[in-house]
Coordinates of C-alpha atoms in Angstrom, one line a residue:
M1 CA 61.0 145.4 105.4
D2 CA 64.2 143.3 105.4
Y3 CA 64.4 139.6 106.1
T4 CA 67.7 138.9 107.8
V5 CA 69.6 135.7 108.0
F6 CA 72.4 135.5 110.5
I7 CA 75.2 133.1 109.3
S8 CA 77.0 131.3 112.1
H9 CA 80.3 129.6 111.3
S10 CA 83.8 128.9 112.4
G11 CA 86.7 131.1 111.2
E12 CA 88.0 128.1 109.2
D13 CA 84.8 128.1 107.2
T14 CA 84.7 131.8 106.3
W15 CA 85.0 131.3 102.5
V16 CA 82.1 128.9 102.5
A17 CA 80.1 131.3 104.7
R18 CA 80.7 134.1 102.2
Q19 CA 79.4 132.0 99.3
L20 CA 76.3 131.2 101.3
S21 CA 75.8 134.9 102.1
S22 CA 76.0 135.7 98.4
C23 CA 73.4 133.0 97.6
F24 CA 71.1 134.2 100.3
E25 CA 71.3 137.7 99.1
E26 CA 70.4 136.6 95.6
A27 CA 67.2 135.3 97.2
K28 CA 66.6 138.9 98.4
A29 CA 67.5 138.2 102.1
K30 CA 69.8 140.5 104.0
T31 CA 72.6 138.6 105.7
F32 CA 74.8 139.1 108.7
L33 CA 78.3 137.7 108.4
D34 CA 80.7 138.7 111.2
E35 CA 83.7 139.2 109.0
S36 CA 81.7 141.4 106.6
N37 CA 79.5 143.3 109.1
I38 CA 81.7 144.0 112.1
A39 CA 84.3 146.7 111.8
I40 CA 87.9 146.0 113.0
G41 CA 88.1 147.2 116.5
A42 CA 84.4 147.1 117.2
K43 CA 83.0 145.4 120.3
F44 CA 82.6 142.0 118.7
E45 CA 80.2 140.5 121.2
D46 CA 77.9 143.6 121.2
E47 CA 77.7 143.5 117.4
I48 CA 76.9 139.8 117.4
L49 CA 74.1 140.2 120.0
E50 CA 72.6 143.2 118.2
A51 CA 72.6 141.3 114.9
L52 CA 71.0 138.3 116.5
R53 CA 68.3 140.5 118.0
K54 CA 67.4 141.7 114.5
A55 CA 67.7 138.3 112.7
D56 CA 64.7 136.5 111.3
E57 CA 66.5 133.2 111.2
L58 CA 69.9 131.6 111.9
V59 CA 71.8 129.4 109.5
V60 CA 74.6 127.4 111.3
L61 CA 77.3 126.0 109.1
I62 CA 78.3 122.9 111.1
T63 CA 81.7 121.5 110.1
P64 CA 84.2 119.6 112.2
W65 CA 85.7 123.0 113.2
A66 CA 82.4 124.6 114.1
L67 CA 81.5 121.9 116.5
G68 CA 84.1 123.1 119.0
R69 CA 83.6 126.8 118.6
P70 CA 82.0 128.5 121.7
Y71 CA 80.6 131.4 119.6
V72 CA 78.7 129.0 117.3
W73 CA 77.0 127.5 120.4
L74 CA 76.3 130.9 121.9
E75 CA 74.7 132.1 118.6
I76 CA 72.5 128.9 118.5
G77 CA 71.5 129.5 122.1
A78 CA 70.5 133.1 121.4
A79 CA 68.5 132.1 118.4
W80 CA 66.8 129.3 120.4
F81 CA 65.9 131.8 123.1
K82 CA 64.5 134.2 120.5
N83 CA 62.5 131.4 119.0
I84 CA 63.6 132.0 115.4
P85 CA 64.2 129.2 112.9
I86 CA 67.6 127.5 113.3
I87 CA 68.8 125.9 110.1
I88 CA 71.6 123.3 110.5
L89 CA 73.7 123.1 107.4
L90 CA 76.2 120.2 107.5
L91 CA 79.6 120.2 105.7
G92 CA 82.0 117.4 106.5
V93 CA 79.7 116.1 109.2
T94 CA 76.9 113.5 108.6
P95 CA 73.5 113.8 110.2
A96 CA 74.3 110.6 112.2
E97 CA 77.7 112.1 113.4
F98 CA 76.0 115.3 114.4
T99 CA 73.1 113.7 116.4
Q100 CA 75.3 111.1 118.1
K101 CA 77.5 113.7 119.7
A102 CA 76.8 113.8 123.4
N103 CA 76.8 117.6 123.8
I104 CA 74.3 118.4 121.0
P105 CA 71.0 119.7 122.5
V106 CA 68.0 117.6 121.9
D107 CA 66.2 120.5 120.2
L108 CA 68.9 120.5 117.5
K109 CA 68.8 116.8 117.0
E110 CA 65.0 116.9 116.3
R111 CA 65.4 119.4 113.4
N112 CA 65.7 118.6 109.7
L113 CA 69.4 118.7 109.0
I114 CA 70.6 119.5 105.5
S115 CA 73.9 119.0 103.8
L116 CA 75.6 121.7 101.8
N117 CA 74.5 119.8 98.7
E118 CA 70.9 120.5 99.6
V119 CA 71.3 124.2 100.1
D120 CA 69.3 125.0 97.0
R121 CA 66.2 123.6 98.7
Y122 CA 66.8 125.9 101.6
I123 CA 67.3 128.9 99.4
K124 CA 64.0 128.2 97.7
E125 CA 62.2 128.1 101.0
L126 CA 64.1 131.2 102.1
S127 CA 62.9 133.1 99.0
E128 CA 59.3 132.2 99.9
R129 CA 59.8 133.5 103.5
V130 CA 61.4 136.8 102.2
A131 CA 58.5 137.3 99.8
Q132 CA 56.0 136.6 102.5
K133 CA 57.5 139.1 104.9
A134 CA 57.8 141.7 102.1
S135 CA 54.1 141.4 101.3
K136 CA 53.0 142.2 104.9

């Protein structure tokens, strides 16, 4: 049984998102990355929603560019509604900068935020969740 991580990011952060996807796949998780998993010409929004329905958790790469992207916020909202883990991964934004923004939902401000430099810790925890799901 697959454990799927949906990676939310802005277009400017695609290279970093690809690197994260590779690392998560090394941890035996399946990943959904729009630029890799959606065919050219496909109904983008339908594919995004279907992938979120199947996702076990959401990793959001928050950068200065991502903060203003509507799809990032829609993906967060869908994951919140589905009640799956939402991991906020910061790059170029400090935790204080993130939490001080007026439009950030309180639910996100109350989460443990990690910087890209701490992604190894997340990957270790992800590996444990993947193994736990596989053993069921």
